[in-house]
PDB file of C-alpha atoms in Angstrom:
ATOM      1  CA  CYS A1203      -6.352  12.183  18.216  1.00  0.00           C
ATOM      2  CA  GLY A1204      -3.050  10.306  18.052  1.00  0.00           C
ATOM      3  CA  ARG A1205       0.118   9.811  16.075  1.00  0.00           C
ATOM      4  CA  ARG A1206       1.527   6.629  14.643  1.00  0.00           C
ATOM      5  CA  GLY A1207       4.587   6.263  12.435  1.00  0.00           C
ATOM      6  CA  GLY A1208       4.664  10.032  11.860  1.00  0.00           C
ATOM      7  CA  GLY A1209       1.041  10.152  10.738  1.00  0.00           C
ATOM      8  CA  ARG A1210      -1.644  12.360  12.231  1.00  0.00           C
ATOM      9  CA  ILE A1211      -4.781  10.327  12.814  1.00  0.00           C
ATOM     10  CA  PHE A1212      -8.139  11.660  13.968  1.00  0.00           C
ATOM     11  CA  SER A1213     -10.833   9.203  15.102  1.00  0.00           C
ATOM     12  CA  VAL A1214     -14.459  10.260  14.694  1.00  0.00           C
ATOM     13  CA  HIS A1215     -16.824   7.543  15.932  1.00  0.00           C
ATOM     14  CA  ASP A1216     -15.890   4.518  13.772  1.00  0.00           C
ATOM     15  CA  TYR A1217     -14.048   6.554  11.149  1.00  0.00           C
ATOM     16  CA  VAL A1218     -10.384   7.467  10.861  1.00  0.00           C
ATOM     17  CA  CYS A1219      -9.542  10.531   8.788  1.00  0.00           C
ATOM     18  CA  PHE A1220      -6.049  11.321   7.517  1.00  0.00           C
ATOM     19  CA  GLU A1221      -5.127  14.964   7.408  1.00  0.00           C
ATOM     20  CA  ASP A1222      -2.086  14.532   5.155  1.00  0.00           C
ATOM     21  CA  PRO A1223      -0.889  11.845   2.762  1.00  0.00           C
ATOM     22  CA  MET A1224       1.719   9.562   4.315  1.00  0.00           C
ATOM     23  CA  THR A1225       4.280   8.633   1.685  1.00  0.00           C
ATOM     24  CA  LEU A1226       7.927   8.715   0.614  1.00  0.00           C
ATOM     25  CA  VAL A1227       8.825  11.390  -1.930  1.00  0.00           C
ATOM     26  CA  ALA A1228      12.220  11.797  -3.603  1.00  0.00           C
ATOM     27  CA  LEU A1229      13.472  15.348  -4.169  1.00  0.00           C
ATOM     28  CA  LEU A1230      16.073  16.406  -6.738  1.00  0.00           C
ATOM     29  CA  SER A1231      17.131  20.043  -6.479  1.00  0.00           C
ATOM     30  CA  PRO A1232      20.497  21.864  -6.321  1.00  0.00           C
ATOM     31  CA  ASP A1233      18.908  24.633  -4.233  1.00  0.00           C
ATOM     32  CA  ARG A1234      19.064  23.898  -0.498  1.00  0.00           C
ATOM     33  CA  ALA A1235      16.138  26.254   0.075  1.00  0.00           C
ATOM     34  CA  VAL A1236      13.808  24.008  -1.903  1.00  0.00           C
ATOM     35  CA  GLY A1237      13.952  21.100   0.546  1.00  0.00           C
ATOM     36  CA  PRO A1238      12.163  22.881   3.422  1.00  0.00           C
ATOM     37  CA  LEU A1239       9.624  24.294   0.948  1.00  0.00           C
ATOM     38  CA  VAL A1240       8.818  20.864  -0.437  1.00  0.00           C
ATOM     39  CA  ASP A1241       8.707  19.369   3.049  1.00  0.00           C
ATOM     40  CA  GLY A1242       6.292  22.058   4.198  1.00  0.00           C
ATOM     41  CA  ALA A1243       4.150  21.653   1.101  1.00  0.00           C
ATOM     42  CA  LEU A1244       3.868  17.899   1.598  1.00  0.00           C
ATOM     43  CA  GLY A1245       2.979  18.005   5.292  1.00  0.00           C
ATOM     44  CA  ALA A1246       4.399  16.314   8.370  1.00  0.00           C
ATOM     45  CA  ASP A1247       3.109  12.866   7.365  1.00  0.00           C
ATOM     46  CA  CYS A1248       5.335  12.702   4.288  1.00  0.00           C
ATOM     47  CA  ALA A1249       8.985  11.662   4.295  1.00  0.00           C
ATOM     48  CA  VAL A1250      11.110  13.629   1.815  1.00  0.00           C
ATOM     49  CA  GLN A1251      14.318  11.977   0.588  1.00  0.00           C
ATOM     50  CA  PRO A1252      16.747  14.441  -1.037  1.00  0.00           C
ATOM     51  CA  VAL A1253      18.969  12.946  -3.727  1.00  0.00           C
ATOM     52  CA  PRO A1254      22.130  14.524  -5.228  1.00  0.00           C
ATOM     53  CA  SER A1255      21.862  13.424  -8.855  1.00  0.00           C
ATOM     54  CA  TRP A1256      19.678  11.924 -11.556  1.00  0.00           C
ATOM     55  CA  GLY A1257      21.443   8.610 -11.173  1.00  0.00           C
ATOM     56  CA  ARG A1258      20.772   8.582  -7.457  1.00  0.00           C
ATOM     57  CA  LEU A1259      17.152   9.585  -8.057  1.00  0.00           C
ATOM     58  CA  LEU A1260      16.579   6.612 -10.338  1.00  0.00           C
ATOM     59  CA  ALA A1261      18.339   4.271  -7.906  1.00  0.00           C
ATOM     60  CA  THR A1262      16.198   5.553  -5.008  1.00  0.00           C
ATOM     61  CA  VAL A1263      12.971   5.034  -6.941  1.00  0.00           C
ATOM     62  CA  ARG A1264      14.105   1.564  -7.940  1.00  0.00           C
ATOM     63  CA  GLN A1265      15.219   0.484  -4.460  1.00  0.00           C
ATOM     64  CA  ARG A1266      12.867   2.232  -2.049  1.00  0.00           C
ATOM     65  CA  PRO A1267       9.040   2.493  -1.771  1.00  0.00           C
ATOM     66  CA  VAL A1268       8.878   5.902  -3.451  1.00  0.00           C
ATOM     67  CA  THR A1269       5.380   7.119  -4.318  1.00  0.00           C
ATOM     68  CA  GLY A1270       6.373  10.305  -6.134  1.00  0.00           C
ATOM     69  CA  VAL A1271       9.217  12.640  -7.048  1.00  0.00           C
ATOM     70  CA  VAL A1272       9.668  16.407  -7.108  1.00  0.00           C
ATOM     71  CA  VAL A1273      12.210  17.572  -9.696  1.00  0.00           C
ATOM     72  CA  ASP A1274      13.618  21.111  -9.781  1.00  0.00           C
ATOM     73  CA  SER A1275      14.575  22.278 -13.264  1.00  0.00           C
ATOM     74  CA  GLY A1276      17.764  23.597 -11.697  1.00  0.00           C
ATOM     75  CA  SER A1277      18.918  19.987 -11.596  1.00  0.00           C
ATOM     76  CA  LEU A1278      18.892  19.994 -15.406  1.00  0.00           C
ATOM     77  CA  GLY A1279      21.872  22.379 -15.357  1.00  0.00           C
ATOM     78  CA  THR A1280      23.066  23.364 -18.801  1.00  0.00           C
ATOM     79  CA  LEU A1281      21.543  20.345 -20.519  1.00  0.00           C
ATOM     80  CA  GLY A1282      19.901  20.994 -23.856  1.00  0.00           C
ATOM     81  CA  SER A1283      16.170  20.549 -24.218  1.00  0.00           C
ATOM     82  CA  ARG A1284      16.445  17.138 -25.868  1.00  0.00           C
ATOM     83  CA  ARG A1285      18.630  15.733 -23.103  1.00  0.00           C
ATOM     84  CA  ALA A1286      16.471  17.282 -20.370  1.00  0.00           C
ATOM     85  CA  VAL A1287      13.296  15.837 -21.853  1.00  0.00           C
ATOM     86  CA  HIS A1288      14.990  12.465 -22.226  1.00  0.00           C
ATOM     87  CA  LEU A1289      15.949  12.421 -18.533  1.00  0.00           C
ATOM     88  CA  VAL A1290      12.474  13.380 -17.319  1.00  0.00           C
ATOM     89  CA  GLN A1291      10.377  11.421 -19.786  1.00  0.00           C
ATOM     90  CA  GLU A1292      12.476   8.440 -20.844  1.00  0.00           C
ATOM     91  CA  GLY A1293      14.690   8.062 -17.770  1.00  0.00           C
ATOM     92  CA  LEU A1294      11.985   8.536 -15.137  1.00  0.00           C
ATOM     93  CA  ALA A1295       8.439   8.396 -16.533  1.00  0.00           C
ATOM     94  CA  ALA A1296       9.041   5.551 -18.983  1.00  0.00           C
ATOM     95  CA  ARG A1297      11.017   3.404 -16.537  1.00  0.00           C
ATOM     96  CA  PHE A1298       8.799   4.080 -13.512  1.00  0.00           C
ATOM     97  CA  PRO A1299       5.304   4.958 -14.805  1.00  0.00           C
ATOM     98  CA  SER A1300       3.702   4.210 -11.428  1.00  0.00           C
ATOM     99  CA  VAL A1301       5.569   7.126  -9.793  1.00  0.00           C
ATOM    100  CA  TRP A1302       3.888  10.527  -9.957  1.00  0.00           C
ATOM    101  CA  THR A1303       6.068  13.541 -10.790  1.00  0.00           C
ATOM    102  CA  VAL A1304       5.927  17.244  -9.965  1.00  0.00           C
ATOM    103  CA  LEU A1305       8.258  19.489 -11.992  1.00  0.00           C
ATOM    104  CA  VAL A1306       9.375  22.877 -10.657  1.00  0.00           C
ATOM    105  CA  ALA A1307      10.428  25.066 -13.608  1.00  0.00           C
ATOM    106  CA  ARG A1308      12.779  27.967 -12.911  1.00  0.00           C
ATOM    107  CA  PRO A1309      12.757  31.193 -14.974  1.00  0.00           C
ATOM    108  CA  GLU A1310      15.967  30.204 -16.743  1.00  0.00           C
ATOM    109  CA  VAL A1311      14.619  26.887 -17.989  1.00  0.00           C
ATOM    110  CA  ASP A1312      14.733  26.565 -21.770  1.00  0.00           C
ATOM    111  CA  PRO A1313      11.224  27.320 -23.165  1.00  0.00           C
ATOM    112  CA  LEU A1314      11.825  24.601 -25.746  1.00  0.00           C
ATOM    113  CA  THR A1315      12.189  22.126 -22.900  1.00  0.00           C
ATOM    114  CA  LEU A1316       8.800  23.120 -21.520  1.00  0.00           C
ATOM    115  CA  PHE A1317       7.318  22.816 -24.999  1.00  0.00           C
ATOM    116  CA  HIS A1318       8.621  19.293 -25.441  1.00  0.00           C
ATOM    117  CA  LEU A1319       7.486  18.284 -21.957  1.00  0.00           C
ATOM    118  CA  GLY A1320       4.066  19.721 -22.740  1.00  0.00           C
ATOM    119  CA  GLN A1321       3.906  17.549 -25.832  1.00  0.00           C
ATOM    120  CA  ARG A1322       4.425  14.555 -23.536  1.00  0.00           C
ATOM    121  CA  SER A1323       1.214  15.012 -21.551  1.00  0.00           C
ATOM    122  CA  ILE A1324       2.060  17.490 -18.807  1.00  0.00           C
ATOM    123  CA  ARG A1325      -1.357  17.606 -17.181  1.00  0.00           C
ATOM    124  CA  SER A1326      -1.325  21.154 -15.842  1.00  0.00           C
ATOM    125  CA  LEU A1327       0.831  24.289 -15.909  1.00  0.00           C
ATOM    126  CA  VAL A1328       0.782  26.413 -12.749  1.00  0.00           C
ATOM    127  CA  LEU A1329       2.285  29.908 -12.938  1.00  0.00           C
ATOM    128  CA  VAL A1330       3.388  31.167  -9.528  1.00  0.00           C
ATOM    129  CA  PRO A1331       5.783  33.812  -8.174  1.00  0.00           C
ATOM    130  CA  GLY A1332       8.781  32.395  -6.342  1.00  0.00           C
ATOM    131  CA  GLU A1333       7.627  33.409  -2.884  1.00  0.00           C
ATOM    132  CA  ALA A1334       4.360  31.492  -3.345  1.00  0.00           C
ATOM    133  CA  LEU A1335       6.053  28.234  -4.352  1.00  0.00           C
ATOM    134  CA  SER A1336       5.371  26.440  -1.069  1.00  0.00           C
ATOM    135  CA  ALA A1337       1.656  27.264  -1.200  1.00  0.00           C
ATOM    136  CA  ARG A1338       1.274  26.220  -4.836  1.00  0.00           C
ATOM    137  CA  LEU A1339       3.341  23.062  -4.498  1.00  0.00           C
ATOM    138  CA  GLN A1340       0.906  21.575  -2.016  1.00  0.00           C
ATOM    139  CA  PRO A1341      -2.116  21.414  -4.340  1.00  0.00           C
ATOM    140  CA  ALA A1342       0.087  20.193  -7.185  1.00  0.00           C
ATOM    141  CA  VAL A1343       1.439  17.368  -5.025  1.00  0.00           C
ATOM    142  CA  ARG A1344      -2.005  16.476  -3.690  1.00  0.00           C
ATOM    143  CA  LYS A1345      -3.323  16.319  -7.242  1.00  0.00           C
ATOM    144  CA  ALA A1346      -0.424  14.126  -8.319  1.00  0.00           C
ATOM    145  CA  PHE A1347      -0.955  11.886  -5.261  1.00  0.00           C
ATOM    146  CA  GLY A1348      -4.239  10.841  -6.858  1.00  0.00           C
ATOM    147  CA  TRP A1349      -2.167   8.620  -9.169  1.00  0.00           C
ATOM    148  CA  SER A1350      -0.707   6.634  -6.274  1.00  0.00           C
ATOM    149  CA  THR A1351      -1.572   2.974  -5.721  1.00  0.00           C
ATOM    150  CA  GLU A1352      -3.186   3.872  -2.421  1.00  0.00           C
ATOM    151  CA  ALA A1353      -5.544   6.341  -4.078  1.00  0.00           C
ATOM    152  CA  LEU A1354      -6.334   4.088  -7.070  1.00  0.00           C
ATOM    153  CA  VAL A1355      -7.171   1.006  -4.982  1.00  0.00           C
ATOM    154  CA  THR A1356      -9.187   3.054  -2.494  1.00  0.00           C
ATOM    155  CA  ARG A1357     -11.257   4.559  -5.313  1.00  0.00           C
ATOM    156  CA  ALA A1358     -11.777   1.098  -6.831  1.00  0.00           C
ATOM    157  CA  PHE A1359     -13.390  -0.378  -3.713  1.00  0.00           C
ATOM    158  CA  SER A1360     -14.772   2.592  -1.752  1.00  0.00           C
ATOM    159  CA  PRO A1361     -18.188   2.530  -3.517  1.00  0.00           C
ATOM    160  CA  TYR A1362     -18.799  -0.972  -2.091  1.00  0.00           C
ATOM    161  CA  LEU A1363     -17.651  -0.451   1.501  1.00  0.00           C
ATOM    162  CA  PRO A1364     -18.640   1.779   4.436  1.00  0.00           C
ATOM    163  CA  GLY A1365     -16.308   4.626   5.298  1.00  0.00           C
ATOM    164  CA  ARG A1366     -14.695   2.991   8.320  1.00  0.00           C
ATOM    165  CA  ILE A1367     -13.816  -0.159   6.340  1.00  0.00           C
ATOM    166  CA  THR A1368     -12.531   1.852   3.379  1.00  0.00           C
ATOM    167  CA  THR A1369     -10.293   3.731   5.779  1.00  0.00           C
ATOM    168  CA  LEU A1370      -8.878   0.470   7.137  1.00  0.00           C
ATOM    169  CA  LEU A1371      -8.111  -0.598   3.562  1.00  0.00           C
ATOM    170  CA  ARG A1372      -6.364   2.704   2.907  1.00  0.00           C
ATOM    171  CA  LEU A1373      -4.424   2.465   6.161  1.00  0.00           C
ATOM    172  CA  ALA A1374      -3.322  -1.065   5.233  1.00  0.00           C
ATOM    173  CA  LEU A1375      -2.072   0.241   1.885  1.00  0.00           C
ATOM    174  CA  ARG A1376      -0.034   2.898   3.667  1.00  0.00           C
ATOM    175  CA  GLY A1377       1.190   0.525   6.331  1.00  0.00           C
ATOM    176  CA  ALA A1378       2.407  -1.912   3.679  1.00  0.00           C
ATOM    177  CA  GLN A1379       4.910   0.712   2.559  1.00  0.00           C
ATOM    178  CA  LEU A1380       5.970   1.488   6.123  1.00  0.00           C
ATOM    179  CA  GLY A1381       6.556  -2.100   7.222  1.00  0.00           C
ATOM    180  CA  TRP A1382       3.598  -2.101   9.621  1.00  0.00           C
ATOM    181  CA  LYS A1383       2.168  -5.254  11.151  1.00  0.00           C
ATOM    182  CA  ALA A1384      -1.478  -5.832  12.051  1.00  0.00           C
ATOM    183  CA  GLU A1385      -0.820  -4.672  15.614  1.00  0.00           C
ATOM    184  CA  ASP A1386       0.486  -1.348  14.298  1.00  0.00           C
ATOM    185  CA  VAL A1387      -2.713  -0.747  12.352  1.00  0.00           C
ATOM    186  CA  ALA A1388      -4.829  -1.684  15.361  1.00  0.00           C
ATOM    187  CA  GLN A1389      -2.845   0.654  17.597  1.00  0.00           C
ATOM    188  CA  ALA A1390      -3.216   3.487  15.077  1.00  0.00           C
ATOM    189  CA  VAL A1391      -7.003   3.059  15.006  1.00  0.00           C
ATOM    190  CA  GLY A1392      -7.307   2.552  18.740  1.00  0.00           C
ATOM    191  CA  ARG A1393      -9.039  -0.821  18.441  1.00  0.00           C
ATOM    192  CA  SER A1394      -7.936  -4.377  19.071  1.00  0.00           C
ATOM    193  CA  ARG A1395      -6.783  -6.568  16.194  1.00  0.00           C
ATOM    194  CA  PRO A1396      -9.609  -9.129  16.756  1.00  0.00           C
ATOM    195  CA  HIS A1397     -12.212  -6.339  16.831  1.00  0.00           C
ATOM    196  CA  LEU A1398     -11.032  -4.968  13.495  1.00  0.00           C
ATOM    197  CA  SER A1399     -10.868  -8.434  11.935  1.00  0.00           C
ATOM    198  CA  VAL A1400     -14.485  -9.112  12.927  1.00  0.00           C
ATOM    199  CA  GLY A1401     -15.542  -5.848  11.288  1.00  0.00           C
ATOM    200  CA  LEU A1402     -13.623  -6.663   8.113  1.00  0.00           C
ATOM    201  CA  ARG A1403     -15.076 -10.169   7.851  1.00  0.00           C
ATOM    202  CA  ALA A1404     -18.593  -8.776   8.207  1.00  0.00           C
ATOM    203  CA  TRP A1405     -18.030  -7.136   4.810  1.00  0.00           C
ATOM    204  CA  GLY A1406     -16.483 -10.176   3.182  1.00  0.00           C
ATOM    205  CA  LEU A1407     -12.903  -9.008   3.654  1.00  0.00           C
ATOM    206  CA  PRO A1408     -10.033 -11.054   5.122  1.00  0.00           C
ATOM    207  CA  SER A1409      -8.688 -10.580   8.639  1.00  0.00           C
ATOM    208  CA  LEU A1410      -6.488  -7.576   9.336  1.00  0.00           C
ATOM    209  CA  GLY A1411      -3.257  -9.533   8.965  1.00  0.00           C
ATOM    210  CA  HIS A1412      -4.299 -10.949   5.603  1.00  0.00           C
ATOM    211  CA  LEU A1413      -5.550  -7.529   4.473  1.00  0.00           C
ATOM    212  CA  LEU A1414      -2.059  -6.151   5.072  1.00  0.00           C
ATOM    213  CA  LEU A1415      -0.633  -8.895   2.905  1.00  0.00           C
ATOM    214  CA  TRP A1416      -3.124  -8.083   0.164  1.00  0.00           C
ATOM    215  CA  ALA A1417      -2.034  -4.431   0.478  1.00  0.00           C
ATOM    216  CA  ARG A1418       1.524  -5.527  -0.253  1.00  0.00           C
ATOM    217  CA  LEU A1419       0.264  -7.390  -3.298  1.00  0.00           C
ATOM    218  CA  PHE A1420      -1.528  -4.286  -4.609  1.00  0.00           C
ATOM    219  CA  HIS A1421       1.744  -2.330  -4.422  1.00  0.00           C
ATOM    220  CA  ALA A1422       3.661  -5.254  -5.889  1.00  0.00           C
ATOM    221  CA  GLY A1423       1.268  -5.499  -8.823  1.00  0.00           C
ATOM    222  CA  ARG A1424       1.709  -1.816  -9.634  1.00  0.00           C
ATOM    223  CA  TRP A1425       5.485  -1.785  -9.227  1.00  0.00           C
ATOM    224  CA  LEU A1426       6.098  -4.978 -11.176  1.00  0.00           C
ATOM    225  CA  THR A1427       4.761  -3.297 -14.323  1.00  0.00           C
ATOM    226  CA  ASP A1428       7.485  -0.636 -14.081  1.00  0.00           C
ATOM    227  CA  PRO A1429      10.225  -1.533 -16.595  1.00  0.00           C
ATOM    228  CA  GLY A1430      12.847  -0.081 -14.239  1.00  0.00           C
ATOM    229  CA  ARG A1431      12.088  -2.532 -11.407  1.00  0.00           C
ATOM    230  CA  SER A1432      12.819  -6.221 -10.890  1.00  0.00           C
ATOM    231  CA  GLY A1433      11.034  -8.785  -8.758  1.00  0.00           C
ATOM    232  CA  GLU A1434      13.926  -8.682  -6.295  1.00  0.00           C
ATOM    233  CA  SER A1435      13.784  -4.897  -5.921  1.00  0.00           C
ATOM    234  CA  VAL A1436       9.997  -4.975  -5.385  1.00  0.00           C
ATOM    235  CA  ALA A1437      10.469  -7.668  -2.726  1.00  0.00           C
ATOM    236  CA  ARG A1438      12.959  -5.459  -0.860  1.00  0.00           C
ATOM    237  CA  GLN A1439      10.701  -2.415  -1.122  1.00  0.00           C
ATOM    238  CA  LEU A1440       7.869  -4.346   0.505  1.00  0.00           C
ATOM    239  CA  GLY A1441      10.024  -5.584   3.380  1.00  0.00           C
ATOM    240  CA  TYR A1442      10.532  -9.201   2.349  1.00  0.00           C
ATOM    241  CA  ALA A1443      13.785 -10.697   3.592  1.00  0.00           C
ATOM    242  CA  ASP A1444      14.422 -12.219   0.184  1.00  0.00           C
ATOM    243  CA  GLY A1445      12.846 -12.819  -3.184  1.00  0.00           C
ATOM    244  CA  ALA A1446      11.777 -16.331  -2.156  1.00  0.00           C
ATOM    245  CA  GLY A1447       9.366 -15.009   0.475  1.00  0.00           C
ATOM    246  CA  PHE A1448       7.890 -12.565  -2.023  1.00  0.00           C
ATOM    247  CA  ARG A1449       7.439 -15.246  -4.680  1.00  0.00           C
ATOM    248  CA  ARG A1450       5.845 -17.543  -2.097  1.00  0.00           C
ATOM    249  CA  ALA A1451       3.280 -14.855  -1.175  1.00  0.00           C
ATOM    250  CA  LEU A1452       2.398 -14.347  -4.848  1.00  0.00           C
ATOM    251  CA  ARG A1453       2.042 -18.074  -5.368  1.00  0.00           C
ATOM    252  CA  ASN A1454      -0.078 -18.636  -2.242  1.00  0.00           C
ATOM    253  CA  TYR A1455      -2.458 -15.726  -2.818  1.00  0.00           C
ATOM    254  CA  LEU A1456      -2.504 -15.344  -6.597  1.00  0.00           C
ATOM    255  CA  GLY A1457      -1.069 -18.588  -7.934  1.00  0.00           C
ATOM    256  CA  LEU A1458       1.337 -16.543 -10.058  1.00  0.00           C
ATOM    257  CA  THR A1459       5.036 -15.774 -10.379  1.00  0.00           C
ATOM    258  CA  PRO A1460       6.249 -12.140 -10.592  1.00  0.00           C
ATOM    259  CA  THR A1461       6.725 -12.559 -14.342  1.00  0.00           C
ATOM    260  CA  GLU A1462       3.218 -13.957 -14.778  1.00  0.00           C
ATOM    261  CA  LEU A1463       1.679 -11.178 -12.676  1.00  0.00           C
ATOM    262  CA  ARG A1464       3.462  -8.563 -14.778  1.00  0.00           C
ATOM    263  CA  ALA A1465       2.207 -10.192 -17.979  1.00  0.00           C
ATOM    264  CA  ARG A1466      -1.389 -10.228 -16.673  1.00  0.00           C
ATOM    265  CA  GLY A1467      -1.436  -6.487 -16.011  1.00  0.00           C
ATOM    266  CA  GLY A1468      -0.033  -6.185 -12.482  1.00  0.00           C
ATOM    267  CA  LEU A1469      -2.350  -4.116 -10.301  1.00  0.00           C
ATOM    268  CA  ARG A1470      -5.299  -4.818 -12.567  1.00  0.00           C
ATOM    269  CA  GLU A1471      -4.930  -8.552 -11.962  1.00  0.00           C
ATOM    270  CA  VAL A1472      -4.513  -8.176  -8.192  1.00  0.00           C
ATOM    271  CA  VAL A1473      -7.663  -6.026  -8.001  1.00  0.00           C
ATOM    272  CA  ALA A1474      -9.574  -8.640  -9.995  1.00  0.00           C
ATOM    273  CA  ARG A1475      -8.363 -11.511  -7.770  1.00  0.00           C
ATOM    274  CA  PHE A1476      -9.194  -9.546  -4.591  1.00  0.00           C
ATOM    275  CA  ALA A1477     -12.690  -8.719  -5.882  1.00  0.00           C
ATOM    276  CA  SER A1478     -13.260 -12.334  -6.892  1.00  0.00           C
ATOM    277  CA  ARG A1479     -12.003 -13.698  -3.571  1.00  0.00           C
ATOM    278  CA  THR A1480     -13.988 -11.291  -1.360  1.00  0.00           C
ATOM    279  CA  GLY A1481     -16.988 -10.504  -3.561  1.00  0.00           C
ATOM    280  CA  VAL A1482     -16.404  -6.767  -3.006  1.00  0.00           C
ATOM    281  CA  GLY A1483     -16.942  -4.982  -6.313  1.00  0.00           C
ATOM    282  CA  GLN A1484     -16.848  -8.289  -8.160  1.00  0.00           C
ATOM    283  CA  GLU A1485     -19.472  -7.187 -10.660  1.00  0.00           C
ATOM    284  CA  ARG A1486     -17.181  -4.362 -11.752  1.00  0.00           C
ATOM    285  CA  TRP A1487     -13.643  -5.549 -11.090  1.00  0.00           C
ATOM    286  CA  GLY A1488     -13.979  -9.331 -11.310  1.00  0.00           C
ATOM    287  CA  ASP A1489     -13.011  -9.376 -14.994  1.00  0.00           C
ATOM    288  CA  GLY A1490      -9.982  -7.182 -14.352  1.00  0.00           C
ATOM    289  CA  PRO A1491     -10.673  -3.899 -16.210  1.00  0.00           C
ATOM    290  CA  THR A1492      -7.997  -1.236 -16.096  1.00  0.00           C
ATOM    291  CA  VAL A1493      -7.903   0.597 -12.776  1.00  0.00           C
ATOM    292  CA  GLU A1494      -4.789   2.660 -13.401  1.00  0.00           C
ATOM    293  CA  PRO A1495      -3.261   4.646 -16.247  1.00  0.00           C
ATOM    294  CA  SER A1496      -0.247   3.385 -18.146  1.00  0.00           C
ATOM    295  CA  SER A1497       1.753   6.176 -16.547  1.00  0.00           C
ATOM    296  CA  SER A1498       1.358   9.093 -14.147  1.00  0.00           C
ATOM    297  CA  PRO A1499       1.515  12.316 -16.187  1.00  0.00           C
ATOM    298  CA  PRO A1500       3.705  14.922 -14.475  1.00  0.00           C
ATOM    299  CA  GLU A1501       2.421  18.081 -12.862  1.00  0.00           C
ATOM    300  CA  LEU A1502       4.382  21.228 -13.713  1.00  0.00           C
ATOM    301  CA  VAL A1503       4.917  24.199 -11.375  1.00  0.00           C
ATOM    302  CA  LEU A1504       6.463  27.150 -13.239  1.00  0.00           C
ATOM    303  CA  VAL A1505       8.275  29.752 -11.111  1.00  0.00           C
ATOM    304  CA  ARG A1506       8.674  33.146 -12.716  1.00  0.00           C
TER     305      ARG A1506
END
């Protein structure tokens, strides 16, 4: 058992199992007591970034590698239902459809607001007493995490790979958001970089270093389809020093510009190119079918 980059990693033979999701989550709540509850619900492997306002929330999602957001209805203040729905649905979900959302509804929230949010594809309504919020937030967040790029790409290729290789792919997807290099992944697994690369190549996959670059491209493909992001902001989120380096990686690996990748479907196109290049899942993904929804419907936690 070991820790790397804040993540708890348990090695069992050739497998690596992750106890908690490792991600960056933005939190918007006027109640200081909510922060520790959300942090506890997410687990020690998640970084929670509190933000003071809706404007700051949108800027954080646009500028940082945020996987999801938790929004407290208390942040809606005295806004009417139309304005509240506009902020949640049009300001956040429409501009950043790749980001999953968990909504915490306080007793004083306007029922009309909940009705309108329900009309916009709230996937589940969880009724919980206030003291049980931390316990009920965790399953809601874990369910929402299933809409993340990491989860979508892992599900796309896991049927064609053994568990230990699937785990390396998933770890590369996480490491791409944390700025990891191949040596960091190798250290986390407790194996040498050459050893892992040999194992990856045996299944038609690229070396560990190139797999990390592909992991960046998976995230880039997903984020580039968000209307609220630009190619420059995606480059910064993935740790590129400038947009030129990001565009060069897209050109070398995909033969596309950011604009062309967005037009071809983003993540869908990257998955298709990866399957075609490696042969893994090519019969299913080689033609580029949809692997992700157009948006990540919010989860709703209602506190009474």
